[in-house]
Tab-separated table of C-alpha atoms in Angstrom:
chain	number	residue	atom	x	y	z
U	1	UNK	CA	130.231	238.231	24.910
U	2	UNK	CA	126.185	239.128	24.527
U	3	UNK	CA	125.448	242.273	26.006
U	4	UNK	CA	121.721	241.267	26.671
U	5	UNK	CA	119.949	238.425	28.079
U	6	UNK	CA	118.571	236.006	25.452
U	7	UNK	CA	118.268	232.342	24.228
U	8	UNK	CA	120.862	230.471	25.253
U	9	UNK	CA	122.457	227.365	23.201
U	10	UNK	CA	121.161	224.165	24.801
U	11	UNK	CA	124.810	222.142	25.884
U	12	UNK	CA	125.238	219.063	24.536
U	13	UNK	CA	123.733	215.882	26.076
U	14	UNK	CA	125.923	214.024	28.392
U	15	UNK	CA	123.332	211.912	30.984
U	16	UNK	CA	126.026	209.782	32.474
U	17	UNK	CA	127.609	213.170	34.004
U	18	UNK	CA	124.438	214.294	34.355
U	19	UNK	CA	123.677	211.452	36.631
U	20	UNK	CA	126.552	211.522	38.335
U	21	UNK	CA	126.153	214.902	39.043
U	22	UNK	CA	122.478	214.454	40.883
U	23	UNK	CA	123.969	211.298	42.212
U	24	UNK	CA	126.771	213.481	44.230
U	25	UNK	CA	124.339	216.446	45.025
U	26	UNK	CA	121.962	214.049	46.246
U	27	UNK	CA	124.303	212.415	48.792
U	28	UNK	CA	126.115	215.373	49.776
U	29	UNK	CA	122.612	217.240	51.106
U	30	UNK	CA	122.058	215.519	54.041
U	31	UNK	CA	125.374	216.968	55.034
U	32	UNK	CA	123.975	220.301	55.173
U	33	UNK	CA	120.482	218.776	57.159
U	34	UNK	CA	122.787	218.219	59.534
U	35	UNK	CA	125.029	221.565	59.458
U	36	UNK	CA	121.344	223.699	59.815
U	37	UNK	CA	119.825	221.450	62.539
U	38	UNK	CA	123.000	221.397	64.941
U	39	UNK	CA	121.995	225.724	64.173
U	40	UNK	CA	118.513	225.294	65.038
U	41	UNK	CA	119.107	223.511	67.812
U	42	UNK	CA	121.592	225.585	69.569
U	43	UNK	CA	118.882	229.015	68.865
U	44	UNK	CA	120.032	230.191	65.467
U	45	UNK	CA	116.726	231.373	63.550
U	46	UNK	CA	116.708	229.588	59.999
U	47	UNK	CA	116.459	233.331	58.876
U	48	UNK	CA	119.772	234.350	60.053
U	49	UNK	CA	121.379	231.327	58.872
U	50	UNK	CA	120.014	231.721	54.985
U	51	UNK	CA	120.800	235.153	54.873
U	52	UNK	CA	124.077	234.156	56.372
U	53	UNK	CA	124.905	231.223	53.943
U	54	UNK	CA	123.009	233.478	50.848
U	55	UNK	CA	125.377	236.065	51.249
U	56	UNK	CA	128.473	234.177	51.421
U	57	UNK	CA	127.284	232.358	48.324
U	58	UNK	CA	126.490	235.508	46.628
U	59	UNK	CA	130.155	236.359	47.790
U	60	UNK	CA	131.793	233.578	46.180
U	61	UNK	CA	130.197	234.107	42.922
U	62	UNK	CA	131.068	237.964	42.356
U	63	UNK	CA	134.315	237.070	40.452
U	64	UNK	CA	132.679	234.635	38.206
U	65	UNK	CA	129.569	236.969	37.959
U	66	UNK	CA	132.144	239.881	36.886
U	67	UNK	CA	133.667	237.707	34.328
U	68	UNK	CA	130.252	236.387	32.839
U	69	UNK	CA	128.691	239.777	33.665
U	70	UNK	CA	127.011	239.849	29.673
U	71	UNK	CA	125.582	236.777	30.084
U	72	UNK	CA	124.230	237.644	34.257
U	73	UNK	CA	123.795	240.820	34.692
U	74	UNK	CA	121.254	241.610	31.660
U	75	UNK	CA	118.564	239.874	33.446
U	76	UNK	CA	118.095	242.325	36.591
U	77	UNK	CA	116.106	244.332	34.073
U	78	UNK	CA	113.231	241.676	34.674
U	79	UNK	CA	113.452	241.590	38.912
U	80	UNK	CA	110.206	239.575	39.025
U	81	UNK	CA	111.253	236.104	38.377
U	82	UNK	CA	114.654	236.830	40.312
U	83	UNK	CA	112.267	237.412	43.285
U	84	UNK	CA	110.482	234.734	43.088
U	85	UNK	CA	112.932	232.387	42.937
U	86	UNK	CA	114.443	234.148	46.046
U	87	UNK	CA	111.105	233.782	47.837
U	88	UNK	CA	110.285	230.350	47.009
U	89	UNK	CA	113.748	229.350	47.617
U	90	UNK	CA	114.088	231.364	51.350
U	91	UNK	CA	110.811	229.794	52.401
U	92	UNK	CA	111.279	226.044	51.186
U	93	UNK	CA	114.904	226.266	53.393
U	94	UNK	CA	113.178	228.101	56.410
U	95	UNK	CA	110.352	225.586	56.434
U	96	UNK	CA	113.035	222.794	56.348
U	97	UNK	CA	115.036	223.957	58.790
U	98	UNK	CA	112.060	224.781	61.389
U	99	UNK	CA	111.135	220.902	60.887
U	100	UNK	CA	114.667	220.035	61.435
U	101	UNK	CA	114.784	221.257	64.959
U	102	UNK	CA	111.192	219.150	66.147
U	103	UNK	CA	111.350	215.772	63.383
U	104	UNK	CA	114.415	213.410	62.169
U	105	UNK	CA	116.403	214.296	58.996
U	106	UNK	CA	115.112	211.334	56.824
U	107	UNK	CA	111.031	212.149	58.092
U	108	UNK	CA	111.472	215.570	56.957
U	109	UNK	CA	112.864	214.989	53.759
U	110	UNK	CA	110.599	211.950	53.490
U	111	UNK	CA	107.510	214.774	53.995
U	112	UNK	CA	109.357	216.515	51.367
U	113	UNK	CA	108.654	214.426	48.696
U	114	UNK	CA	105.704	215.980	47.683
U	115	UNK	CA	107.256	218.143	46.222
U	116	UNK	CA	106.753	216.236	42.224
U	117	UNK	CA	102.702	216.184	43.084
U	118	UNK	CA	102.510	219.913	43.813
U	119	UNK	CA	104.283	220.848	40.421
U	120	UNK	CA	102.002	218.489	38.602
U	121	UNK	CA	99.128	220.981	40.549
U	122	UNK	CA	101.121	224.102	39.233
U	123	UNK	CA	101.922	223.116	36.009
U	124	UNK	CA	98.294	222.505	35.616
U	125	UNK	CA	97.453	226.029	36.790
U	126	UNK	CA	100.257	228.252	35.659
U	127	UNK	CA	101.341	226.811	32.691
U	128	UNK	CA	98.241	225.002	31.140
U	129	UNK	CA	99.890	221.765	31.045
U	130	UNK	CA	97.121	219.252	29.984
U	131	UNK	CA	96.962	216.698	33.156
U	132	UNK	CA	94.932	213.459	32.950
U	133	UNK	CA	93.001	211.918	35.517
U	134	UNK	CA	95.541	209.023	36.172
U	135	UNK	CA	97.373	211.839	36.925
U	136	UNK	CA	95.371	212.958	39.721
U	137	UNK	CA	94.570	209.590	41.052
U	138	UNK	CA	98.619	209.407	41.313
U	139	UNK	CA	98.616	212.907	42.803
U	140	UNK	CA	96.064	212.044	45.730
U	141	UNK	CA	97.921	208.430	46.067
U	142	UNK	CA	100.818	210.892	46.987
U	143	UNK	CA	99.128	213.155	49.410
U	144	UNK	CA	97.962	209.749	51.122
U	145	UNK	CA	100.857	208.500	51.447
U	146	UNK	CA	101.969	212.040	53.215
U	147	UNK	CA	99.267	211.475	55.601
U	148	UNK	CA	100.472	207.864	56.467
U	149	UNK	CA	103.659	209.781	57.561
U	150	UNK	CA	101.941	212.187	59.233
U	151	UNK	CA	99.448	210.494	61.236
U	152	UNK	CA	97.117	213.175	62.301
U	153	UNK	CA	94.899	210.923	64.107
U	154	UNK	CA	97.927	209.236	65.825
U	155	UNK	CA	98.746	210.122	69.716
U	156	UNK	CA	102.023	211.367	69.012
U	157	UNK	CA	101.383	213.699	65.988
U	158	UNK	CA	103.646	216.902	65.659
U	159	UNK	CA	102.454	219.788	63.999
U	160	UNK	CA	105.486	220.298	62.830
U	161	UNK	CA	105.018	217.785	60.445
U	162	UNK	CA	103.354	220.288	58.370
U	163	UNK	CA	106.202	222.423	57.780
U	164	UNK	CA	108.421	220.177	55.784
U	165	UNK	CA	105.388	220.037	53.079
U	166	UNK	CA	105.291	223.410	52.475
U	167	UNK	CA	108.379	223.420	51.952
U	168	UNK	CA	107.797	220.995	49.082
U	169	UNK	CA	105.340	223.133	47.776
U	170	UNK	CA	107.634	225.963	47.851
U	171	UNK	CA	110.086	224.207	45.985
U	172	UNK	CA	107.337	223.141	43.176
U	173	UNK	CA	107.388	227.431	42.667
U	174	UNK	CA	111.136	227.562	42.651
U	175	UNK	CA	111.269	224.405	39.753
U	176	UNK	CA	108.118	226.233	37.975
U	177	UNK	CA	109.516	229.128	38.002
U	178	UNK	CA	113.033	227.867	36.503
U	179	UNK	CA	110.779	226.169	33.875
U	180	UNK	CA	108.980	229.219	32.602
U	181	UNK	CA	112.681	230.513	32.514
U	182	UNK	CA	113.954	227.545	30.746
U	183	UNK	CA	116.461	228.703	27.455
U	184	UNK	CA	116.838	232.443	29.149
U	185	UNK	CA	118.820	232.022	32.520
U	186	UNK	CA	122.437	230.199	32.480
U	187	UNK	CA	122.692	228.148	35.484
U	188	UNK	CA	125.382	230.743	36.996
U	189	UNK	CA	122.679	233.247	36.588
U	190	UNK	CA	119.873	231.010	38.126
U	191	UNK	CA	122.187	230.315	41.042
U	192	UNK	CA	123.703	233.920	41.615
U	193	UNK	CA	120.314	235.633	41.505
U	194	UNK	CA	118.516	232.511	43.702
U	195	UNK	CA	121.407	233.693	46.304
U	196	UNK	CA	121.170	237.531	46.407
U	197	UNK	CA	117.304	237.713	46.329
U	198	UNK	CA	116.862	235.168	48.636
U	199	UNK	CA	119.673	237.242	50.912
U	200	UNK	CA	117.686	240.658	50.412
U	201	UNK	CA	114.487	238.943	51.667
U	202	UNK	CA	115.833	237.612	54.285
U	203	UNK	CA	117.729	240.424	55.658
U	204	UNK	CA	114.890	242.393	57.491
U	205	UNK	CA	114.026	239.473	59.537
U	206	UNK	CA	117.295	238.340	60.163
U	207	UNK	CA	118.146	241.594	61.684
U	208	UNK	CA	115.616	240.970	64.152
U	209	UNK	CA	115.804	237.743	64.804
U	210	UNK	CA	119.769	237.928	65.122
U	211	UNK	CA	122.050	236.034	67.436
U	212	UNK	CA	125.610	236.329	68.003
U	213	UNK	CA	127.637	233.690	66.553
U	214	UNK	CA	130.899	232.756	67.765
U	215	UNK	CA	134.311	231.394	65.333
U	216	UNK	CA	132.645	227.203	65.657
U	217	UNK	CA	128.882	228.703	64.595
U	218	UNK	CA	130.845	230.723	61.230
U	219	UNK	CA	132.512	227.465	60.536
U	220	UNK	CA	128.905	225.862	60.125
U	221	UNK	CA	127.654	228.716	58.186
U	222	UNK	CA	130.669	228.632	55.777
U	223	UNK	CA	130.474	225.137	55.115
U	224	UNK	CA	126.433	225.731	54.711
U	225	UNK	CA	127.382	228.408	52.091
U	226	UNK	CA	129.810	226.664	50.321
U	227	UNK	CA	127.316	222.747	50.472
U	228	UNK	CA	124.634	225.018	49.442
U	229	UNK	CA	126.127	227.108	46.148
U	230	UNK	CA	127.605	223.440	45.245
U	231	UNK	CA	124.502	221.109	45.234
U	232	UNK	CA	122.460	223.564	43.893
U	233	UNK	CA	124.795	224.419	40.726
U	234	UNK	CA	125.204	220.601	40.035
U	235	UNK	CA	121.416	220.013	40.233
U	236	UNK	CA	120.700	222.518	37.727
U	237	UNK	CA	124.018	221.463	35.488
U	238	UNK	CA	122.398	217.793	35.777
U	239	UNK	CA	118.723	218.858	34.355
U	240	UNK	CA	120.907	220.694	31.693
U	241	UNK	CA	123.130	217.680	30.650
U	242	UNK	CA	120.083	215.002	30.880
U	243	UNK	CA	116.616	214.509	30.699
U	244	UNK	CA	114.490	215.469	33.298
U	245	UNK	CA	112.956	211.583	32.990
U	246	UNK	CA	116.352	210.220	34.003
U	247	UNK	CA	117.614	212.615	36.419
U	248	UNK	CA	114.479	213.216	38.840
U	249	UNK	CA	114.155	209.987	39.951
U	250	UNK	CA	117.545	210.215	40.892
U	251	UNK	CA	116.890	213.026	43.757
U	252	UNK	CA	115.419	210.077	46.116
U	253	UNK	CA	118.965	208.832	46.228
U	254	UNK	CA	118.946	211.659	48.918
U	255	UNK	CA	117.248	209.536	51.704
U	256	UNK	CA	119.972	206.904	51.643
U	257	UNK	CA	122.077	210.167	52.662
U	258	UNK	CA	119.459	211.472	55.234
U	259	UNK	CA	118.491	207.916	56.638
U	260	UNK	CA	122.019	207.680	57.253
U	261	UNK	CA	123.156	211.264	58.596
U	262	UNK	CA	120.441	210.863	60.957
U	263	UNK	CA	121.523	207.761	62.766
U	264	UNK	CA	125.574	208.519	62.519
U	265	UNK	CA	125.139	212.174	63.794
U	266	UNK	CA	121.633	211.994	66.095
U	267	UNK	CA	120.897	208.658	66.756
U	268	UNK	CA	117.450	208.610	64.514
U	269	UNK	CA	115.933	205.978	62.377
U	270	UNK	CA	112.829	206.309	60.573
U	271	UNK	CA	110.035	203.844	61.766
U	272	UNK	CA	108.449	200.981	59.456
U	273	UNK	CA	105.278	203.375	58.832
U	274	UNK	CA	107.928	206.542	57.435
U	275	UNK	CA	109.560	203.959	55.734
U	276	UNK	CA	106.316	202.106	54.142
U	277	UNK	CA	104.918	206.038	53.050
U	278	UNK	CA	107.992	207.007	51.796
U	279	UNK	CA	108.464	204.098	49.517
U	280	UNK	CA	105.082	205.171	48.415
U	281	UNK	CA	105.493	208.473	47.431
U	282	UNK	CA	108.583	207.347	45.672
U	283	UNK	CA	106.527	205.263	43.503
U	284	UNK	CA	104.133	207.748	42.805
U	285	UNK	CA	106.322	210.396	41.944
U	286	UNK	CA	107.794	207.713	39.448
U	287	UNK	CA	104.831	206.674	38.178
U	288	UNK	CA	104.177	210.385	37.415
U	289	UNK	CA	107.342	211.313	35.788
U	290	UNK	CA	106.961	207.576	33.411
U	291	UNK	CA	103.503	208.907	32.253
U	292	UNK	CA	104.795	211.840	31.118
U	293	UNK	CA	107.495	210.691	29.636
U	294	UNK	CA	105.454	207.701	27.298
U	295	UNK	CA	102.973	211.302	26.641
């Protein structure tokens, strides 16, 4: 067993599992949409709830942790990146949640979406990636098409609206910063250390923002925990056993999910307009990842 963090050996290529993987992460999220907004709407803060569902998930990964401790534990010695993958992480979910409670499942995950345009914008900034100006023009097709969702102009605009895209561009850190760390961190370690910083951030606010819970609210937050630590360990196992050209586009398999969580559990539907901007950013964030992929 290594006793200090290093390169790790690539696993072998296997993009059927790998797809199969996003495929079943992808459907099973909107499951835990609808776990945090039944919590939202009954007064939980989205704070409590992720420090809740962090620490249960850093809980649950102790005994593997132990077990793979040469291969985890090495990299508190660099608490920086941990951090920020809490912080990006902690702020993407309370975003998302905060939407949740004002805006249906699939139009928050539909304002989401941006998330592929603001890592082309971060890439470009933090790690020098060369980006061309079809790029852009694809980039500020996307933000268009987030504004079509939107409607600012439109009578019955929430501002709330706002909230699910910055959580997009707090994922774009969290998937930047996993980049800069590709080869290093094991996808146990990404996960385990995601959990516990995002749980030590959290846990001032929560403390003041806490509400009592009672045996039916625990229930939720367990199976938040346990959808949570799942999805998120097959989505990084997935960009490990595949190319990142064959798996992302498989993430938008998550708004079948979400279109259809929303109507069986709370009655919503996206309109024609969510519909006709969504489809848009899909294609843009497609276009994007084909452009890199024939660079």
């Amino acid at each position: 067993m290594a006793s200090q963090a290093g390169t790790l050996p690539l696993p072998a290529s296997r993009p059927l599992l790998g797809a199969v993987l996003m495929c079943i992460a992808m459907l099973v999220v909107p499951l835990a949409d609808v776990v945090a907004k039944v919590l939202v709407l009954d007064g939980y803060s989205p704070l409590q709830s992720t420090f809740q569902r962090m620490t249960l998930g850093v809980l649950f990964l102790l005994p593997l942790v132990w077990l793979r401790r040469g291969e985890v534990l090495p990299h508190a010695r660099r608490p920086l990146p941990l951090l920020l993958l809490g912080a990006s992480i902690l702020g993407a979910i309370t975003c998302y949640v905060l939407a949740l409670e004002h805006l249906p499942i699939a139009n928050t995950l539909a304002l989401s979406f941006v998330q592929p345009f603001f890592i082309v914008i971060l890439s470009r900034l933090l790690l020098g990636e060369r980006v061309g100006p079809l790029r852009w023009l694809i980039v500020l097709a996307g933000f268009a098409a987030v504004v079509m969702i939107i409607r600012p102009a439109a009578e019955g605009f929430q501002p709330a609206s706002i909230l699910p895209v910055l959580s997009g561009g707090c994922m774009a850190v969290y998937v930047i910063t996993i980049r800069k760390a590709a080869g290093t961190l094991s996808a146990l370690a990404t996960t385990f250390y995601t959990h516990l910083a995002s749980a030590l951030l959290a846990a001032p606010l929560a403390w003041f923002l806490w509400k009592e819970m009672g045996a039916a609210e625990w229930i939720l937050i367990l199976e938040l925990s346990v959808i949570g630590l799942a999805v998120q360990y097959f989505i990084i196992k997935a960009y490990e056993l595949a190319e990142a050209s064959l798996i992302a586009p498989l993430t938008y398999t998550e708004m079948i999910g979400a279109i259809l969580a929303g109507w069986w559990f709370f009655n919503e539907f996206p309109d024609s307009v969510t519909i006709a901007g969504t489809l848009v950013l899909i294609c843009c964030a497609l276009l994007t990842m084909w452009q890199g992929r024939a660079r």
